[in-house]
Amino acid sequence: MALRYLRARRQEGFISVIALFSFLGIGLGVATLIIVMSVMNGFRAELLDRILGLNGHYEIRAPEETPLVDFDGVIARLKDVPEVVRVAPIVEGQVMASGKQASGALVRGMSPEQLSSLNVLSSNIIDGSLDNFGDNNSLLIGYRLARTLGVKAGDKLKLISAQGTATAFGTMPRVKTFKVGGLFETGMYEYDNGYIYMSLKAAQTYFRLGDGVTALEVFASDPDSALEARREIVNAVNIRAYIYDWQQSRASFFNALQVERNVMFLILTLIIIVAAFNIISSLIMLVKDKGRDVAILRTMGATRGMIMRVFFIAGASIGVVGTAFGFVLGLGFCANIDRIKGLIEGLTGAELFSAEIYFLSNLPAKIDPTEVTTVVVMALVLSLLATIYPSWRAARLDPVEALRYE
């Protein structure tokens, strides 16, 4: 009987239209929530994996931007911490890179062994190779930076450092020419467009640090265990230095992602709430329209509970079917999100996901079963709550009054 009431006759078509909009509202609301939450989770996981795949979980720097020297004892003590996997000395410095064009870049100097252990980097060489990376004359640069500079693997690249050499005529910029040994593509715009890697010895020589380094990077077994071992790592360092964990280094970035994620969840939940109000309005109109039918059923012996169940099932069916539709639509969209993005970009000719803005070159989506369950349960609860008042009104209808005014 509930399903029959939803299939309105011609003169009751408006009620059926409202029910259809309620169904679409709940379905699209559930699908949108699943898609947005999955994309936000994908952003965070992808950025975390890639950032921590190229940087240590802890960074130890000497105060006042002085180089770290005599750090072998610090490395030995850090390696004794159970959660620490490896410790890598690095050299960092800003330069102006000049090929056919010029652009600023950040030089990172590290040992060939350390570079090979960074899978995000070593497994994504798209031109050239790592064979000559240990040479003092070989560089590894991001492919976007190479495109900006107009160079490729095998070409010469001139690096100009602001830390110049003092002469009788003033401070002269330090200039040296290197060979581009290979190009890498990490999928992160920040690194592909602004990073240059060279061997640790070459970087120490170029920046005139002697045997010193600018920082020590500490890698743990996973990010969470790194945070839990903070006290042991601080005790192991045992020198005057600044110690940053991965959350502190990127605190504003990951906090912004979390805030945006929570706000988007609240905003998109309003879609489901609006759809629930549509269910209320459609059921109230249905109760008004079926007043004579309810009165006849009551005179034939139908109880108030039976009448309430009829309208409750009518409203709940909209919410349940709409939620199921949104669940399937959301999961299907997440599974094919890159294809859909490519199709829309092909039809509109516009770039929907710019790597310069979003830091990643592809659109990630990570489905969290707990979040999907929360969205589905929330939609079902709101849909069921929306049916209570109209169903109660229908059950309280006085058959005598209804038949009199009919």
Coordinates of C-alpha atoms in Angstrom, one line a residue:
M1 CA 0.0 0.0 0.0
A2 CA 2.9 2.4 0.8
L3 CA 4.5 1.8 -2.6
R4 CA 1.1 2.3 -4.3
Y5 CA 0.7 5.7 -2.6
L6 CA 4.1 6.7 -4.0
R7 CA 3.0 5.8 -7.5
A8 CA 0.7 8.8 -7.7
R9 CA -2.1 9.0 -10.3
R10 CA -2.2 11.8 -12.9
Q11 CA -3.9 14.3 -10.6
E12 CA -1.4 13.6 -7.8
G13 CA 1.6 13.9 -10.0
F14 CA 3.1 16.8 -8.0
I15 CA 3.5 14.6 -4.9
S16 CA 5.4 12.1 -7.0
V17 CA 7.7 14.8 -8.4
I18 CA 8.5 16.0 -4.9
A19 CA 9.3 12.4 -3.9
L20 CA 11.6 12.1 -6.9
F21 CA 13.5 15.2 -5.9
S22 CA 13.8 13.9 -2.4
F23 CA 15.2 10.7 -3.8
L24 CA 17.7 12.5 -6.0
G25 CA 18.7 14.9 -3.2
I26 CA 19.5 12.2 -0.8
G27 CA 21.3 10.1 -3.5
L28 CA 23.4 13.0 -4.7
G29 CA 24.1 14.2 -1.1
V30 CA 25.4 10.7 -0.1
A31 CA 27.4 10.4 -3.3
T32 CA 28.9 13.9 -3.0
L33 CA 29.9 13.3 0.6
I34 CA 31.6 10.0 -0.2
I35 CA 33.4 11.5 -3.2
V36 CA 34.6 14.6 -1.4
M37 CA 35.7 12.7 1.7
S38 CA 37.6 10.1 -0.4
V39 CA 39.4 12.8 -2.4
M40 CA 40.4 14.7 0.8
N41 CA 41.7 11.4 2.3
G42 CA 43.5 10.7 -1.0
F43 CA 45.1 14.2 -0.9
R44 CA 46.4 13.7 2.6
A45 CA 47.6 10.2 2.1
E46 CA 49.3 10.9 -1.2
L47 CA 51.0 14.1 0.0
L48 CA 52.1 12.5 3.2
D49 CA 53.5 9.5 1.4
R50 CA 55.4 11.6 -1.1
I51 CA 56.6 14.3 1.2
L52 CA 57.8 11.7 3.7
G53 CA 59.2 9.7 0.8
L54 CA 61.5 12.5 0.0
N55 CA 62.1 14.0 3.5
G56 CA 62.9 12.4 6.8
H57 CA 60.5 12.0 9.7
Y58 CA 62.8 14.2 11.8
E59 CA 65.1 17.0 10.8
I60 CA 68.0 18.1 12.9
R61 CA 69.6 21.5 12.2
A62 CA 72.4 23.5 13.9
P63 CA 71.2 26.8 15.4
E64 CA 71.8 30.1 13.7
E65 CA 72.1 28.5 10.2
T66 CA 75.6 27.2 10.9
P67 CA 76.7 23.8 9.5
L68 CA 76.7 20.7 11.6
V69 CA 80.1 19.3 12.1
D70 CA 81.4 16.2 14.0
F71 CA 78.0 14.6 13.7
D72 CA 79.2 10.9 13.5
G73 CA 78.5 10.4 17.2
V74 CA 75.0 11.8 16.8
I75 CA 74.3 9.4 13.9
A76 CA 75.6 6.5 15.9
R77 CA 73.3 7.3 18.9
L78 CA 70.3 7.9 16.7
K79 CA 70.8 4.5 15.0
D80 CA 70.5 2.9 18.4
V81 CA 66.9 4.1 18.8
P82 CA 64.8 1.0 17.9
E83 CA 62.3 3.0 15.7
V84 CA 65.0 4.7 13.6
V85 CA 65.7 3.0 10.3
R86 CA 68.4 5.3 8.9
V87 CA 70.0 8.7 9.4
A88 CA 71.2 10.7 6.4
P89 CA 73.4 13.9 6.4
I90 CA 72.2 16.4 3.8
V91 CA 73.3 19.8 2.4
E92 CA 70.7 22.3 1.3
G93 CA 71.2 25.6 -0.5
Q94 CA 69.3 28.1 -2.7
V95 CA 70.8 28.7 -6.2
M96 CA 69.9 30.3 -9.5
A97 CA 70.0 27.6 -12.2
S98 CA 70.8 28.8 -15.8
G99 CA 70.3 26.8 -19.0
K100 CA 68.6 28.3 -22.0
Q101 CA 66.5 30.0 -19.4
A102 CA 67.1 30.8 -15.7
S103 CA 65.1 29.9 -12.6
G104 CA 65.6 29.6 -8.8
A105 CA 66.0 26.2 -7.3
L106 CA 66.8 24.4 -4.1
V107 CA 69.9 22.1 -4.2
R108 CA 69.9 19.1 -2.0
G109 CA 73.1 17.2 -1.6
M110 CA 73.0 13.6 -0.4
S111 CA 75.0 10.4 -0.8
P112 CA 74.1 8.0 -3.7
E113 CA 73.1 5.3 -1.3
Q114 CA 70.6 7.7 0.4
L115 CA 69.2 8.8 -2.9
S116 CA 68.7 5.2 -4.0
S117 CA 66.7 4.5 -0.8
L118 CA 64.2 7.2 -1.7
N119 CA 61.9 5.2 -3.9
V120 CA 59.7 8.1 -4.8
L121 CA 62.7 9.6 -6.5
S122 CA 64.9 6.7 -7.6
S123 CA 62.0 4.8 -9.2
N124 CA 60.7 7.7 -11.2
I125 CA 63.7 8.7 -13.4
I126 CA 62.1 9.5 -16.8
D127 CA 65.3 10.6 -18.6
G128 CA 68.9 9.7 -18.0
S129 CA 70.0 7.5 -15.1
L130 CA 71.5 7.5 -11.6
D131 CA 74.7 5.8 -12.8
N132 CA 76.9 8.9 -12.6
F133 CA 75.1 10.5 -9.6
G134 CA 78.1 10.0 -7.3
D135 CA 80.3 12.1 -9.6
N136 CA 81.0 15.6 -8.5
N137 CA 79.8 17.0 -11.8
S138 CA 76.4 15.2 -12.2
L139 CA 73.0 16.5 -11.2
L140 CA 69.5 15.1 -11.0
I141 CA 66.7 17.7 -11.6
G142 CA 62.9 17.7 -11.8
Y143 CA 61.4 17.4 -15.2
R144 CA 59.3 20.6 -14.8
L145 CA 62.3 22.5 -13.8
A146 CA 64.2 21.0 -16.8
R147 CA 61.4 22.1 -19.1
T148 CA 61.5 25.7 -17.6
L149 CA 65.3 25.8 -18.1
G150 CA 65.2 24.2 -21.5
V151 CA 67.6 21.4 -20.7
K152 CA 67.5 17.6 -20.9
A153 CA 69.7 14.7 -19.7
G154 CA 73.3 15.2 -20.9
D155 CA 73.1 19.0 -21.2
K156 CA 75.1 21.5 -19.2
L157 CA 73.6 23.5 -16.4
K158 CA 75.1 26.5 -14.6
L159 CA 74.4 27.0 -10.9
I160 CA 74.9 30.4 -9.3
S161 CA 75.0 30.7 -5.6
A162 CA 74.4 33.9 -3.6
Q163 CA 77.0 32.8 -1.2
G164 CA 79.8 34.4 -3.2
T165 CA 83.5 34.6 -3.0
A166 CA 85.1 37.7 -1.5
T167 CA 87.5 39.4 -3.9
A168 CA 89.3 42.8 -4.1
F169 CA 86.4 44.0 -6.2
G170 CA 83.7 42.8 -3.8
T171 CA 81.8 39.6 -3.3
M172 CA 81.5 37.7 -6.5
P173 CA 78.7 35.1 -7.0
R174 CA 79.9 31.5 -7.0
V175 CA 79.3 29.9 -10.4
K176 CA 79.9 26.3 -11.5
T177 CA 78.8 24.3 -14.5
F178 CA 77.4 20.8 -14.0
K179 CA 76.0 18.0 -16.2
V180 CA 72.4 17.0 -16.0
G181 CA 72.6 13.3 -15.3
G182 CA 68.8 12.6 -15.2
L183 CA 65.3 14.0 -14.8
F184 CA 62.8 12.8 -12.2
E185 CA 59.0 13.0 -11.9
T186 CA 57.6 12.5 -8.4
G187 CA 54.1 13.8 -9.3
M188 CA 54.5 16.7 -6.8
Y189 CA 54.8 20.1 -8.5
E190 CA 56.8 21.6 -5.7
Y191 CA 59.6 19.0 -6.1
D192 CA 59.4 18.5 -9.9
N193 CA 59.6 22.3 -10.5
G194 CA 62.2 23.4 -7.9
Y195 CA 64.6 20.7 -6.7
I196 CA 68.1 19.8 -7.8
Y197 CA 69.9 16.8 -6.4
M198 CA 73.7 16.4 -6.3
S199 CA 76.1 14.2 -4.4
L200 CA 76.9 15.1 -0.8
K201 CA 80.6 15.7 -1.5
A202 CA 79.8 17.9 -4.5
A203 CA 77.3 20.0 -2.4
Q204 CA 79.8 20.3 0.4
T205 CA 82.4 21.5 -2.1
Y206 CA 80.1 23.9 -3.9
F207 CA 78.7 25.5 -0.8
R208 CA 82.1 25.4 0.9
L209 CA 81.0 23.6 4.0
G210 CA 84.1 21.4 4.3
D211 CA 83.0 18.2 6.1
G212 CA 79.9 19.9 7.6
V213 CA 76.3 19.5 6.6
T214 CA 73.2 21.7 6.9
A215 CA 71.0 19.0 8.5
L216 CA 70.5 15.4 9.5
E217 CA 67.4 13.6 8.3
V218 CA 66.1 10.8 10.5
F219 CA 63.9 8.1 9.0
A220 CA 61.7 5.9 11.2
S221 CA 59.7 2.7 10.3
D222 CA 56.5 4.8 9.9
P223 CA 55.3 8.3 10.7
D224 CA 53.3 7.3 13.8
S225 CA 56.2 5.4 15.4
A226 CA 58.5 8.4 14.6
L227 CA 56.2 10.7 16.7
E228 CA 56.0 8.2 19.5
A229 CA 59.8 8.0 19.7
R230 CA 60.4 11.8 19.9
R231 CA 61.8 11.7 23.5
E232 CA 64.3 8.9 22.6
I233 CA 65.4 10.8 19.5
V234 CA 65.9 14.1 21.3
N235 CA 67.9 12.4 24.0
A236 CA 70.0 10.7 21.3
V237 CA 70.9 14.0 19.6
N238 CA 72.3 15.4 22.8
I239 CA 73.8 18.5 21.1
R240 CA 72.5 22.1 20.7
A241 CA 70.3 21.9 17.7
Y242 CA 66.8 22.4 16.4
I243 CA 64.7 19.2 16.0
Y244 CA 61.6 19.2 13.9
D245 CA 59.3 16.3 13.3
W246 CA 57.3 15.9 10.1
Q247 CA 54.1 17.3 11.7
Q248 CA 56.0 20.5 12.8
S249 CA 57.7 20.9 9.5
R250 CA 54.3 20.9 7.6
A251 CA 52.0 21.8 10.4
S252 CA 50.1 24.6 8.6
F253 CA 49.7 22.5 5.5
F254 CA 48.2 19.4 7.1
N255 CA 46.1 21.5 9.6
A256 CA 44.7 23.4 6.6
L257 CA 43.8 20.1 4.9
Q258 CA 42.0 18.8 8.1
V259 CA 40.1 22.1 8.6
E260 CA 39.0 22.1 4.9
R261 CA 37.9 18.5 5.2
N262 CA 35.8 19.1 8.2
V263 CA 34.1 22.2 6.8
M264 CA 33.3 20.4 3.5
F265 CA 31.7 17.6 5.5
L266 CA 29.5 20.0 7.3
I267 CA 28.5 21.9 4.2
L268 CA 27.7 18.9 2.1
T269 CA 25.7 17.3 5.0
L270 CA 23.2 20.2 4.4
I271 CA 22.3 18.6 1.0
I272 CA 21.0 15.5 2.8
I273 CA 19.2 17.6 5.4
V274 CA 17.5 19.6 2.7
A275 CA 16.5 16.3 1.0
A276 CA 15.1 15.1 4.3
F277 CA 12.9 18.2 4.5
N278 CA 11.6 17.4 1.0
I279 CA 10.6 14.0 2.3
I280 CA 8.6 15.7 5.2
S281 CA 6.9 18.0 2.7
S282 CA 6.0 15.3 0.3
L283 CA 4.6 13.0 3.0
I284 CA 2.6 15.8 4.5
M285 CA 1.0 16.5 1.1
L286 CA 0.5 12.8 0.6
V287 CA -1.3 12.5 4.0
K288 CA -3.5 15.5 3.1
D289 CA -4.3 13.9 -0.3
K290 CA -5.0 10.5 1.1
G291 CA -7.2 11.7 4.1
R292 CA -10.3 10.0 2.7
D293 CA -8.5 6.7 2.1
V294 CA -7.1 6.8 5.7
A295 CA -10.6 7.5 7.1
I296 CA -12.1 4.5 5.1
L297 CA -9.2 2.2 6.3
R298 CA -9.9 3.3 9.9
T299 CA -13.6 2.5 9.6
M300 CA -12.7 -0.9 8.2
G301 CA -10.7 -1.7 11.3
A302 CA -7.2 -0.4 10.5
T303 CA -5.4 0.7 13.7
R304 CA -3.4 3.9 14.1
G305 CA -0.2 1.8 14.2
M306 CA -1.1 0.3 10.8
I307 CA -1.7 3.7 9.3
M308 CA 1.5 5.0 10.7
R309 CA 3.5 2.1 9.3
V310 CA 2.1 2.6 5.8
F311 CA 3.3 6.2 5.6
F312 CA 6.5 5.4 7.5
I313 CA 7.4 2.8 4.9
A314 CA 6.4 5.2 2.1
G315 CA 8.9 7.9 3.4
A316 CA 11.6 5.4 4.5
S317 CA 11.6 3.8 1.1
I318 CA 12.6 7.1 -0.5
G319 CA 15.5 7.5 2.0
V320 CA 16.7 3.9 1.8
V321 CA 16.6 3.7 -2.0
G322 CA 18.2 7.1 -2.4
T323 CA 21.0 6.3 0.1
A324 CA 21.7 3.0 -1.8
F325 CA 21.8 4.9 -5.1
G326 CA 24.2 7.5 -3.6
F327 CA 26.4 4.8 -2.1
V328 CA 26.8 3.0 -5.5
L329 CA 27.2 6.3 -7.4
G330 CA 29.8 7.6 -5.0
L331 CA 31.9 4.4 -5.0
G332 CA 31.7 4.1 -8.8
F333 CA 32.8 7.8 -9.2
C334 CA 35.8 7.3 -6.8
A335 CA 36.9 4.1 -8.7
N336 CA 36.9 6.0 -12.0
I337 CA 37.7 9.5 -10.9
D338 CA 40.7 10.0 -13.2
R339 CA 38.8 8.8 -16.3
I340 CA 35.8 11.1 -15.5
K341 CA 38.2 14.0 -15.0
G342 CA 39.9 13.3 -18.3
L343 CA 36.5 13.1 -20.0
I344 CA 35.3 16.4 -18.6
E345 CA 38.5 18.1 -19.5
G346 CA 38.3 16.7 -23.0
L347 CA 34.7 18.0 -23.4
T348 CA 35.2 21.4 -21.8
G349 CA 38.9 22.1 -22.8
A350 CA 39.5 23.4 -19.2
E351 CA 42.1 22.0 -16.8
L352 CA 40.2 20.9 -13.7
F353 CA 43.1 19.8 -11.6
S354 CA 46.1 22.1 -11.9
A355 CA 49.3 20.7 -10.5
E356 CA 50.6 24.2 -9.8
I357 CA 47.7 24.7 -7.4
Y358 CA 47.1 21.3 -5.9
F359 CA 50.7 20.1 -5.7
L360 CA 49.9 16.7 -7.3
S361 CA 49.7 15.9 -11.0
N362 CA 46.8 13.4 -10.6
L363 CA 43.5 13.3 -8.7
P364 CA 43.8 10.8 -5.8
A365 CA 40.8 9.2 -4.0
K366 CA 41.1 6.9 -0.9
I367 CA 37.9 5.4 0.3
D368 CA 37.7 5.1 4.1
P369 CA 35.1 2.3 5.0
T370 CA 34.5 4.0 8.4
E371 CA 33.6 7.3 6.8
V372 CA 31.4 5.7 4.1
T373 CA 29.5 3.8 6.8
T374 CA 29.1 7.1 8.8
V375 CA 27.7 8.9 5.8
V376 CA 25.3 6.0 4.9
V377 CA 24.1 5.7 8.5
M378 CA 23.6 9.5 8.8
A379 CA 21.5 9.6 5.6
L380 CA 19.4 6.7 6.7
V381 CA 18.8 8.2 10.2
L382 CA 17.9 11.6 8.8
S383 CA 15.5 9.9 6.3
L384 CA 13.8 7.8 8.9
L385 CA 13.5 10.8 11.3
A386 CA 11.9 12.8 8.5
T387 CA 9.0 10.3 8.2
I388 CA 8.0 10.2 11.9
Y389 CA 6.0 13.5 12.1
P390 CA 4.0 13.0 8.8
S391 CA 3.3 9.4 9.8
W392 CA 2.1 10.4 13.2
R393 CA -0.2 13.1 11.7
A394 CA -1.7 10.4 9.4
A395 CA -2.3 8.1 12.4
R396 CA -4.0 10.9 14.4
L397 CA -6.4 11.7 11.6
D398 CA -10.1 11.6 12.8
P399 CA -12.0 9.4 10.2
V400 CA -15.3 11.1 11.0
E401 CA -14.0 14.6 10.3
A402 CA -12.1 13.4 7.2
L403 CA -15.2 11.8 5.7
R404 CA -17.4 14.8 6.6
Y405 CA -15.3 17.3 4.7
E406 CA -14.6 14.9 1.8

